[in-house]
mmCIF file of C-alpha atoms and ligand atoms in Angstrom:
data_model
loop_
_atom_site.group_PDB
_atom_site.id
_atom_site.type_symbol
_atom_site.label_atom_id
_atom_site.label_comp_id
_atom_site.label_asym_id
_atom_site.label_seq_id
_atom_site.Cartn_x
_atom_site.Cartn_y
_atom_site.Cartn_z
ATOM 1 C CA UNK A 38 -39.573 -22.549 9.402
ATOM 2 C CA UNK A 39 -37.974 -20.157 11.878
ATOM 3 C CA UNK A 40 -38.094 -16.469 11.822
ATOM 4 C CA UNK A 41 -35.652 -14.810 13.894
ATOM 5 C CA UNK A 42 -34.162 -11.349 14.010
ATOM 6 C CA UNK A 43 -30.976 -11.123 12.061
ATOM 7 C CA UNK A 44 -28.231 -9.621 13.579
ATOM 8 C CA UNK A 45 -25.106 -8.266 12.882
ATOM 9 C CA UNK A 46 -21.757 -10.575 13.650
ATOM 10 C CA UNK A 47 -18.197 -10.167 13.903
ATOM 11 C CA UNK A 48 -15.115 -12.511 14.867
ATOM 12 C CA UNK A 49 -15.011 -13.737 18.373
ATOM 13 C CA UNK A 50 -10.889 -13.446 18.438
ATOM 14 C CA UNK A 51 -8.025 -12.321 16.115
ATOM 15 C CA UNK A 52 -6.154 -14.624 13.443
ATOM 16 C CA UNK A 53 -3.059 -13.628 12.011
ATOM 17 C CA UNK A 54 -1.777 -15.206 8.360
ATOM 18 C CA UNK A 55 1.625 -14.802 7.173
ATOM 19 C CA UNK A 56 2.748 -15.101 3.583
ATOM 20 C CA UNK A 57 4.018 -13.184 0.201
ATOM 21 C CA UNK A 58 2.214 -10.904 -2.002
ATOM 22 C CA UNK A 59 1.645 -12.240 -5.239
ATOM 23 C CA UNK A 60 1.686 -9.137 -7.444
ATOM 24 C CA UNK A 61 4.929 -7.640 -5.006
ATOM 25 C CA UNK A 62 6.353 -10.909 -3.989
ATOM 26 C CA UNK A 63 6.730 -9.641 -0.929
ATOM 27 C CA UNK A 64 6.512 -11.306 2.593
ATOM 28 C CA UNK A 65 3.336 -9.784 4.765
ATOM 29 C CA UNK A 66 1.624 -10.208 7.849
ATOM 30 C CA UNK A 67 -1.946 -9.901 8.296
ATOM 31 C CA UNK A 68 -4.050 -10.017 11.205
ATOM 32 C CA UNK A 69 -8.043 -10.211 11.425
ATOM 33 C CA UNK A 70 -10.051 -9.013 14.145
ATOM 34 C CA UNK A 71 -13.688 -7.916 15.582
ATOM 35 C CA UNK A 72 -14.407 -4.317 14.592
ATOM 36 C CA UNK A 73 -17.386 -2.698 16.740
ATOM 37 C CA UNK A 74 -21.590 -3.127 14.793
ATOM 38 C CA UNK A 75 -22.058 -1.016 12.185
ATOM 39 C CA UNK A 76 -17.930 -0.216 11.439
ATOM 40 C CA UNK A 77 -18.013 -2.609 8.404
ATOM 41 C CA UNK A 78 -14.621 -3.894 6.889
ATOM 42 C CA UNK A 79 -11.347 -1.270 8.240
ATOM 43 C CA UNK A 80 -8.510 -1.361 6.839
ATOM 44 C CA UNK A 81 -5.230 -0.686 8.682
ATOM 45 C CA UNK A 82 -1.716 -0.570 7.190
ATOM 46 C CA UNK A 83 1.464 -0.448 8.621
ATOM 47 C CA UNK A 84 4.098 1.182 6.036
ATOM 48 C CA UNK A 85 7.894 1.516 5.733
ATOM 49 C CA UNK A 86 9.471 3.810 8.786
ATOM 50 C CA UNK A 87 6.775 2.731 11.281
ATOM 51 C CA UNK A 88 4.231 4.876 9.347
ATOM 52 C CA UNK A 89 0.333 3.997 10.018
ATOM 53 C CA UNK A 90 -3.072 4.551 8.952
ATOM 54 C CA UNK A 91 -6.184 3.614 9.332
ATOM 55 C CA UNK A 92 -8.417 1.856 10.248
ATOM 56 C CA UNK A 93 -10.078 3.442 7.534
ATOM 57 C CA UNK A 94 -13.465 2.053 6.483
ATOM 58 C CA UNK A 95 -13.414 0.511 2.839
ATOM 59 C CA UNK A 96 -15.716 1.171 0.209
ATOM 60 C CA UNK A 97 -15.763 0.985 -3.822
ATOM 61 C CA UNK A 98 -15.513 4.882 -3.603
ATOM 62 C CA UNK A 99 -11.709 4.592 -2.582
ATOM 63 C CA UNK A 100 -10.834 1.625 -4.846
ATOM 64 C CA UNK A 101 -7.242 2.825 -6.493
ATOM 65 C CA UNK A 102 -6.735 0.320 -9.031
ATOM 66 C CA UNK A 103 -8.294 -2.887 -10.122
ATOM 67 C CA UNK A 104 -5.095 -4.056 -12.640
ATOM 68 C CA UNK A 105 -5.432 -7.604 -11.767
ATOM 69 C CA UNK A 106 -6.273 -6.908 -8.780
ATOM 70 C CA UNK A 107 -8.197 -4.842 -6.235
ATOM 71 C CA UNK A 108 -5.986 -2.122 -4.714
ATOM 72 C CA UNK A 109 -8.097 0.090 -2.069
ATOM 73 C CA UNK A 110 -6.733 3.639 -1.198
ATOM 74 C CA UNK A 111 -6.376 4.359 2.263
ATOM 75 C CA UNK A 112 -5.112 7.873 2.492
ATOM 76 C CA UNK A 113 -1.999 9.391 2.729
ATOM 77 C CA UNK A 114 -0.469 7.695 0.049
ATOM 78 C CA UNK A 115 -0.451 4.257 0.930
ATOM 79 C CA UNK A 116 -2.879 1.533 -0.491
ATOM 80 C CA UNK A 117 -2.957 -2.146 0.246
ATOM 81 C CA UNK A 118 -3.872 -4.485 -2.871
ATOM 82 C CA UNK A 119 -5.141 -8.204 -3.279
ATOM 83 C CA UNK A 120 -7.747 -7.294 -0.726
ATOM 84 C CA UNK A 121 -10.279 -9.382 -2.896
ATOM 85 C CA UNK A 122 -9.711 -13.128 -1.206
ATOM 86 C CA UNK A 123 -9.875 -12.071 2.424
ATOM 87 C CA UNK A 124 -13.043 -9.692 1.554
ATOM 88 C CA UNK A 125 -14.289 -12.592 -0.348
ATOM 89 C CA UNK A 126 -13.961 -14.931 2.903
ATOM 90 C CA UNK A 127 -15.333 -12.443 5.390
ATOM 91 C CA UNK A 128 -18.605 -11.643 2.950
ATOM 92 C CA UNK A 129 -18.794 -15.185 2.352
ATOM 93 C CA UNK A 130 -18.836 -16.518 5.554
ATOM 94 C CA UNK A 131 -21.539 -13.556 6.502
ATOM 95 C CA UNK A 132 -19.108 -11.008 8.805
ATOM 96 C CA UNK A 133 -20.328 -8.289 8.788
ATOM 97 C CA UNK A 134 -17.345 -6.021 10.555
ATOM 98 C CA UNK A 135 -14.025 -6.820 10.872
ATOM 99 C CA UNK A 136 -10.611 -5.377 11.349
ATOM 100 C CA UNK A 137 -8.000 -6.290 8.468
ATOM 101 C CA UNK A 138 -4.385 -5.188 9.275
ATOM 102 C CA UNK A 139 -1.106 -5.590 7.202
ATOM 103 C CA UNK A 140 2.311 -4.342 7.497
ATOM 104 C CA UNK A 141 2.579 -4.086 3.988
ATOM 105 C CA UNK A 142 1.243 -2.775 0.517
ATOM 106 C CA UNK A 143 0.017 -6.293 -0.524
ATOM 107 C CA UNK A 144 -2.702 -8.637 1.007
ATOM 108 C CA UNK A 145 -1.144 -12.573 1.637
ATOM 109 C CA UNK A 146 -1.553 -14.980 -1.170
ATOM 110 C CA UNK A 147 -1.142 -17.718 0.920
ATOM 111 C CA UNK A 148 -2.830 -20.794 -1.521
ATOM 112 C CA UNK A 149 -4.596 -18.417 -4.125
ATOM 113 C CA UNK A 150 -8.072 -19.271 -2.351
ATOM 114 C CA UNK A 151 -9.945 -17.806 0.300
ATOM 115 C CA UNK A 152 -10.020 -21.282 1.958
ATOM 116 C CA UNK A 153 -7.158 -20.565 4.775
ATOM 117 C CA UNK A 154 -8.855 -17.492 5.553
ATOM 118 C CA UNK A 155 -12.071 -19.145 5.996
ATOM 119 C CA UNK A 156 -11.033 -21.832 7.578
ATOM 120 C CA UNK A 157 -9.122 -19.460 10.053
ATOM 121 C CA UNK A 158 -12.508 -17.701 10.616
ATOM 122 C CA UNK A 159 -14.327 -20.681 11.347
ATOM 123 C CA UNK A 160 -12.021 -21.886 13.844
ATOM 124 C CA UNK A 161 -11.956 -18.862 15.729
ATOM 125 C CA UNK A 162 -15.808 -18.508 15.187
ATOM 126 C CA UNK A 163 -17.929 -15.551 14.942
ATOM 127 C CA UNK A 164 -19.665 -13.702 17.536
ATOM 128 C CA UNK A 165 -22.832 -12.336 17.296
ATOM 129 C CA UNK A 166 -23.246 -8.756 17.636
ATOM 130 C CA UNK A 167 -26.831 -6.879 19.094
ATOM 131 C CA UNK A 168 -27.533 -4.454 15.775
ATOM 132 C CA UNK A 169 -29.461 -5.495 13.086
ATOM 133 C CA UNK A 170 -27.530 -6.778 10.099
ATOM 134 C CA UNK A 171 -28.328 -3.779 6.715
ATOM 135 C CA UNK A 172 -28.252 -4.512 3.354
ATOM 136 C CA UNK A 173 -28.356 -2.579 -0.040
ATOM 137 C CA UNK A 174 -31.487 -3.605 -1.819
ATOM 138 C CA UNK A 175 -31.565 -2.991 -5.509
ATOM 139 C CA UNK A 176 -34.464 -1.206 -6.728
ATOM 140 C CA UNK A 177 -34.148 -1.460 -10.373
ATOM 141 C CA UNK A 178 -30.874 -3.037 -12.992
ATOM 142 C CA UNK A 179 -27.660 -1.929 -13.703
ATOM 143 C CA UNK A 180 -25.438 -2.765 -15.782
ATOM 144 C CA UNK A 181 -21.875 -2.079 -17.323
ATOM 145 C CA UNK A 182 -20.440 -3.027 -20.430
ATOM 146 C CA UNK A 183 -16.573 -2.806 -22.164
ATOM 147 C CA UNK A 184 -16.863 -4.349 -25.221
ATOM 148 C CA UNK A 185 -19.166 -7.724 -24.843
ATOM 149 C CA UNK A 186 -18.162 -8.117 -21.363
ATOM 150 C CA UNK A 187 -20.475 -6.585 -18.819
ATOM 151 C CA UNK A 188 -21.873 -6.810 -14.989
ATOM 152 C CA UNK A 189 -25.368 -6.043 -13.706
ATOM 153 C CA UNK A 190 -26.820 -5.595 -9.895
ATOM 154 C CA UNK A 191 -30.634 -6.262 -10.675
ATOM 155 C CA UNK A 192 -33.626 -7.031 -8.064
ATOM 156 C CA UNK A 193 -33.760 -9.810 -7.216
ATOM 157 C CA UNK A 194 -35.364 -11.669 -4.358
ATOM 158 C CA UNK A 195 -32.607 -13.189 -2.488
ATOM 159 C CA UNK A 196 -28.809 -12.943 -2.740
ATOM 160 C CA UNK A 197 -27.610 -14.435 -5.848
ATOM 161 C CA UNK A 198 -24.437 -14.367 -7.942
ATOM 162 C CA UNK A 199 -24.262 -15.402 -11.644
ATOM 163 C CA UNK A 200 -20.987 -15.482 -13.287
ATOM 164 C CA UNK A 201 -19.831 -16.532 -16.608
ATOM 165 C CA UNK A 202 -16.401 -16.365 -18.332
ATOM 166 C CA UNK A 203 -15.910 -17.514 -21.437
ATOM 167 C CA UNK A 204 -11.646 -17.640 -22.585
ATOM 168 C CA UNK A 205 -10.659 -18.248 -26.090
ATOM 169 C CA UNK A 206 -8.683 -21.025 -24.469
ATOM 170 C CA UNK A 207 -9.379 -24.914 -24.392
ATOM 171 C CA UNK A 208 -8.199 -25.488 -20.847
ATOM 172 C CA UNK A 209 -10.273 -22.971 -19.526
ATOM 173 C CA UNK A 210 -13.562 -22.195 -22.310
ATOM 174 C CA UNK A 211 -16.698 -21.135 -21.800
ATOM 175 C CA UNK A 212 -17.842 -21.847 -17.724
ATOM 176 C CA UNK A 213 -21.053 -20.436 -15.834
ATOM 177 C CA UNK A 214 -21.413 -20.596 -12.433
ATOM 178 C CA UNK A 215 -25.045 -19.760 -10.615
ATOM 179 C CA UNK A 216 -25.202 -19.372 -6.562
ATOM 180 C CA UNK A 217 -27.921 -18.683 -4.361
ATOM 181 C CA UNK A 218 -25.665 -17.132 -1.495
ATOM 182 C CA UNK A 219 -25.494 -19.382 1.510
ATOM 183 C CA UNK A 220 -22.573 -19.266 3.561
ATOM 184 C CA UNK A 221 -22.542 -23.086 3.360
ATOM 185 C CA UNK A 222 -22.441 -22.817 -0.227
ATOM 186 C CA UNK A 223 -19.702 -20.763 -0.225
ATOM 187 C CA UNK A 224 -17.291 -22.401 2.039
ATOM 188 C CA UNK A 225 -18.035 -25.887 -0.012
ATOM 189 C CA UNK A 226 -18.251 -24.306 -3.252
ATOM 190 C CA UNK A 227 -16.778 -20.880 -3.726
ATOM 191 C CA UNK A 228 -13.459 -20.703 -0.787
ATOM 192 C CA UNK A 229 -11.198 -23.016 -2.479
ATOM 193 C CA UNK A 230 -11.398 -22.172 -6.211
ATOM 194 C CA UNK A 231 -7.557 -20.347 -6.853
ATOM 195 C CA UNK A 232 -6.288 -17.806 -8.538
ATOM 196 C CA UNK A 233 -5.311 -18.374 -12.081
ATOM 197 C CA UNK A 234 -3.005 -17.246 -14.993
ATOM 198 C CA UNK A 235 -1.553 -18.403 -18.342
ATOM 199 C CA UNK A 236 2.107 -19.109 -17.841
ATOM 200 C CA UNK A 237 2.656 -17.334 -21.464
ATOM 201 C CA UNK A 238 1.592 -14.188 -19.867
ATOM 202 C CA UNK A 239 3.991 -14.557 -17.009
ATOM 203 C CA UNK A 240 7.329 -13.376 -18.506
ATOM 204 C CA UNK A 241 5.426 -9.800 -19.097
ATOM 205 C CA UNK A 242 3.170 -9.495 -16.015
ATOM 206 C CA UNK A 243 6.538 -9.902 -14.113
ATOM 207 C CA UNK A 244 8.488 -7.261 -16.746
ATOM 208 C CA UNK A 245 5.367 -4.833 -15.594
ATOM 209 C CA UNK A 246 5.686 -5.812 -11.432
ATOM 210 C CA UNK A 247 2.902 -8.269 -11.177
ATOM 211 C CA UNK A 248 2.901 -11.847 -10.164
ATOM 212 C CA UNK A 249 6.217 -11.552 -8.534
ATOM 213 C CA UNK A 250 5.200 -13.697 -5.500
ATOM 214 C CA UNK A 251 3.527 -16.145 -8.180
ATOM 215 C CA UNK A 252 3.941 -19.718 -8.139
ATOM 216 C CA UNK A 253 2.233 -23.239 -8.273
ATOM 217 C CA UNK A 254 2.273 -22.889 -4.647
ATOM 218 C CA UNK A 255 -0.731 -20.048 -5.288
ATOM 219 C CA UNK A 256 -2.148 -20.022 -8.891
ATOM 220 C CA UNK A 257 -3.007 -22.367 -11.406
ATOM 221 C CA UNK A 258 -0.441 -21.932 -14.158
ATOM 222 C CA UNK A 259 -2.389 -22.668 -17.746
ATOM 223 C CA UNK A 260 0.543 -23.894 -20.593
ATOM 224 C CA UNK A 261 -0.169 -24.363 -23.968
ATOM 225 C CA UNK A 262 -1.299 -28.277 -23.091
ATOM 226 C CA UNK A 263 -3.051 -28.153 -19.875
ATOM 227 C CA UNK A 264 -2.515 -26.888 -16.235
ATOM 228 C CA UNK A 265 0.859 -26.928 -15.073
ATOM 229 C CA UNK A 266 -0.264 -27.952 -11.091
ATOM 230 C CA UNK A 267 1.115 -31.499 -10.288
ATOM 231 C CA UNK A 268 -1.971 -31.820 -8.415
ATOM 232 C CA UNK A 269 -4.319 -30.772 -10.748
ATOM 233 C CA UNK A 270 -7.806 -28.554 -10.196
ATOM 234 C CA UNK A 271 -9.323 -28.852 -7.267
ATOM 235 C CA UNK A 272 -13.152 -28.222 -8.983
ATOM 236 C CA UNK A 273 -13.669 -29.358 -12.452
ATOM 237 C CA UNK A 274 -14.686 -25.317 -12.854
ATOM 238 C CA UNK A 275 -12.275 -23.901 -10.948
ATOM 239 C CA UNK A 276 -11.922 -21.371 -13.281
ATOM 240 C CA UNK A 277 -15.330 -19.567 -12.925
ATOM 241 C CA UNK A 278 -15.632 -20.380 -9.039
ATOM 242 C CA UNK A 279 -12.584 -18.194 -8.525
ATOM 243 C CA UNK A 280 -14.215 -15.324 -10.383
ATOM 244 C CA UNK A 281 -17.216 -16.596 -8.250
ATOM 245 C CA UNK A 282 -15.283 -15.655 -5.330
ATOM 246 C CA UNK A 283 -13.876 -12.757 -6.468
ATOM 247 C CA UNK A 284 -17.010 -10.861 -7.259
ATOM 248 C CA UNK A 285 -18.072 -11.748 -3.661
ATOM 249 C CA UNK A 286 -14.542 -9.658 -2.344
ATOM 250 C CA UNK A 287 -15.202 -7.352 -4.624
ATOM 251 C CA UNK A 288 -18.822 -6.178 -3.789
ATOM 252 C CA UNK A 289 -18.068 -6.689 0.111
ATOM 253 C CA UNK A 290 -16.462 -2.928 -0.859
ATOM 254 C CA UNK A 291 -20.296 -1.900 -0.822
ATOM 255 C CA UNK A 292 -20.204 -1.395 2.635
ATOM 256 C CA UNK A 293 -23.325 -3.558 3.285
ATOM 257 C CA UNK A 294 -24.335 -7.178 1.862
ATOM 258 C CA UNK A 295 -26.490 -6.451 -1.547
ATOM 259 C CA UNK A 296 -30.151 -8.284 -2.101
ATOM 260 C CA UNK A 297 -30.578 -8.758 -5.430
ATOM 261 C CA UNK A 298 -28.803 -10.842 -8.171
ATOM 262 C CA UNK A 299 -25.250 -10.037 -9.512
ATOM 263 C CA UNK A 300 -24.794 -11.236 -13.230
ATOM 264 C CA UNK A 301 -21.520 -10.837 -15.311
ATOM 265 C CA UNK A 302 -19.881 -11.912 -18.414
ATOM 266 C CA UNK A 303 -15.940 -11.853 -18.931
ATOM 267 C CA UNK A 304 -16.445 -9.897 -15.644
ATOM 268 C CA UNK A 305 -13.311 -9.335 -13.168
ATOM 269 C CA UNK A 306 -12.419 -6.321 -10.613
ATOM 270 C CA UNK A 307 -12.837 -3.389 -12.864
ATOM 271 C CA UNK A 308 -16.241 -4.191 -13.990
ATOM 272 C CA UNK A 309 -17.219 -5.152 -10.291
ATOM 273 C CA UNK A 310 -16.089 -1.877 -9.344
ATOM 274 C CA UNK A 311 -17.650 -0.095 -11.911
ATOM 275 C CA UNK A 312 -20.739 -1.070 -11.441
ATOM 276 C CA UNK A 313 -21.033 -0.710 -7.441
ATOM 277 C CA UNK A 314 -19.680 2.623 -8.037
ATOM 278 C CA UNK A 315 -22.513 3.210 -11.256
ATOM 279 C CA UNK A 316 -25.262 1.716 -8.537
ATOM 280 C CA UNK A 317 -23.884 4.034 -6.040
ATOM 281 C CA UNK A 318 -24.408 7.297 -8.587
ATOM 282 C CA UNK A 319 -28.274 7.195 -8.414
ATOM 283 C CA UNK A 320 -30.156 6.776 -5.382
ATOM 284 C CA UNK A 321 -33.118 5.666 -7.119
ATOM 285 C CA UNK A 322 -30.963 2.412 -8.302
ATOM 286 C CA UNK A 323 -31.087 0.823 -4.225
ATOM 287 C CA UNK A 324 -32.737 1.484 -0.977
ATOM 288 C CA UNK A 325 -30.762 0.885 2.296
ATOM 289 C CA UNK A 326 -33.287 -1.651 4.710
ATOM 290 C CA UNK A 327 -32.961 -3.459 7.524
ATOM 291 C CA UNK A 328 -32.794 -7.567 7.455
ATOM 292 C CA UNK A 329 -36.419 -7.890 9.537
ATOM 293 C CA UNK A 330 -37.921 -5.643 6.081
ATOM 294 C CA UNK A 331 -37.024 -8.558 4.059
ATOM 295 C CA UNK A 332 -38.342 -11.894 3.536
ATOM 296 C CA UNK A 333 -35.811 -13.830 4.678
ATOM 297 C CA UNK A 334 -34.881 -16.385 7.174
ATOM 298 C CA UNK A 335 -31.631 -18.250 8.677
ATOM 299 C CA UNK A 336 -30.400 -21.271 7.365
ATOM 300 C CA UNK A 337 -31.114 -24.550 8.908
ATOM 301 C CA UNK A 338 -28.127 -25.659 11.281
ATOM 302 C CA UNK A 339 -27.608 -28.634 8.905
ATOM 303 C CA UNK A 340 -26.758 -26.726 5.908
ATOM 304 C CA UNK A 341 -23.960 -24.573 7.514
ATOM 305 C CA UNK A 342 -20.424 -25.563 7.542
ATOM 306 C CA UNK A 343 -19.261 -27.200 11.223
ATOM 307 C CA UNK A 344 -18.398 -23.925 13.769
ATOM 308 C CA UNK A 345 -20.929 -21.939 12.373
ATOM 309 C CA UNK A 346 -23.195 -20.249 14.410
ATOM 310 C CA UNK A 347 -26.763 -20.852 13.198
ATOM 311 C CA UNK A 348 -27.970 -17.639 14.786
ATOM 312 C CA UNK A 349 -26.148 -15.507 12.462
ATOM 313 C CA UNK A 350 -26.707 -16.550 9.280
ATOM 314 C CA UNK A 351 -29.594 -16.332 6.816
ATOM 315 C CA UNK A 352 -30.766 -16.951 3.540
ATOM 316 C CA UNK A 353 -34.032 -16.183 1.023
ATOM 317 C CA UNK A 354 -36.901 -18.060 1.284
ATOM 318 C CA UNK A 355 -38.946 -15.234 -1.515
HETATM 319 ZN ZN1 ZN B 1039 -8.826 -13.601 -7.285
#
């Protein structure tokens, strides 16, 4: 098996996406783009009368809300939200700094996955940078709880995510989903799960300014006898992939990739925030260490989706 340094990557061009919010309704434009090693995901927003700011670097410190979905503070007043599919795509795939730019509060929907936005990124391809690639090791478990739901960061030797939701809803149930990380896995397994909601709910979301830009065109829609979609689910357990993919956006707000093993049950944004930001209030909970101090190697060339560098990505062989 090969042992090679593991560096640090970035996009090799820019993408741009156009689309609606979902929560605002409103149309956006986003583009992605290489950031410089060790600058992590920035965040730049263009607001109303040609106001700017940013880049700003993002991290669960400056998270302003996590109602349905993740809104991250920038400064000044101005915030962009949904940031959790595109995070989700650029963790995923294993880029490690990017630029993210929108000219409005609200990240695109676009099909409720983080497929297009991986796809995007594949296409344009990644390029690898000369600094070693960082992560957050965690040095001993913890966890946060509301009610029975909770989430835990816990050692663990390797990347893995473990997510379970369990809705007091026959469509939907009781799903677990458990993933080694491989950026394979996620683009076959994880990118295309979409967002999700029970059309019961909709009428008030919308009274309370969410899910304006909602549609069948970017959720599933759950009714009282099934989903709504004419086209159906595109995973059996689409349900608990998208939280899958979710937790992945959400903990890319950690500034570095974590090593260890994410758990949670009836999880979603606030209890992925809460417990980066409860990992974060200790030092003893993680150490910060290079790639080459772990035992890890990149994934075989076979495994990895077609455009994919092999250079730049990696996996746990402990
Ligand atoms: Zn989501």
């Amino acid at each position: 098996m090969r042992k090679l340094a593991f560096k640090q990557c970035t996009l090799a061009g820019s993408l741009s996406f156009e689309g609606i919010g979902v929560h605002n309704g409103q149309p956006v434009k986003m583009t992605l783009g290489p950031a410089a090693p060790n600058s992590g995901y920035l965040v730049e927003r263009h607001g109303e009368n040609g106001r700017q700011v940013g880049p700003v670097r993002v991290h669960c410190s400056n998270i302003a809300s996590t109602a349905l979905c993740t809104v991250v503070d920038l400064g000044n007043s101005l915030s962009v939200a949904t940031t959790e599919h595109v995070m989700s795509a650029l963790a995923g795939l294993g880029v490690d700094n990017a630029e993210i730019s929108v000219n409005g509060p609200e990240c695109p929907i676009i099909d409720g996955s983080a497929r297009p936005f991986a796809d995007a990124i594949l296409e344009v391809g990644l390029q690898i940078q000369p600094e070693e690639r960082r992560f957050i090791k965690i040095t001993r478990p913890v966890t946060v709880r509301n009610n029975d739901a909770f989430a835990v960061l816990e050692p663990y030797n390797g990347r893995a995510f473990d997510v379970e939701i369990d809705f007091d809803n026959d469509v939907i149930g009781r799903q677990r989903m458990i993933m080694d990380w491989t950026p394979a896995k996620f683009y076959s397994e994880v990118a295309g799960a979409r967002t999700f909601g029970f059309a019961q709910d909709a009428k008030v979301l919308r009274q309370a300014g969410f899910a304006l830009g909602s549609s069948l065109e970017n959720s599933i829609a759950i009714g009282p006898d099934g989903v709504l979609n004419p086209e159906g689910l595109r995973y059996e357990d689409e349900f608990v992939r998208h939280k899958l993919l979710d937790a992945i956006g959400d903990l890319a707000l950690a500034r570095f990739p974590i090593y260890g093993r994410f758990r949670s049950y009836k999880g979603g944004h606030g209890l992925n925030a809460l417990v980066m930001n409860s990992l974060f209030s200790n030092p003893q909970n993680y150490e910060i260490v290079l790639a080459s101090e772990l035992p890890l190697e990149f994934e075989a060339l076979d495994d990895l989706p077609e455009g994919l560098h092999a250079q730049s990505y990696l996996r746990s062989v402990g």
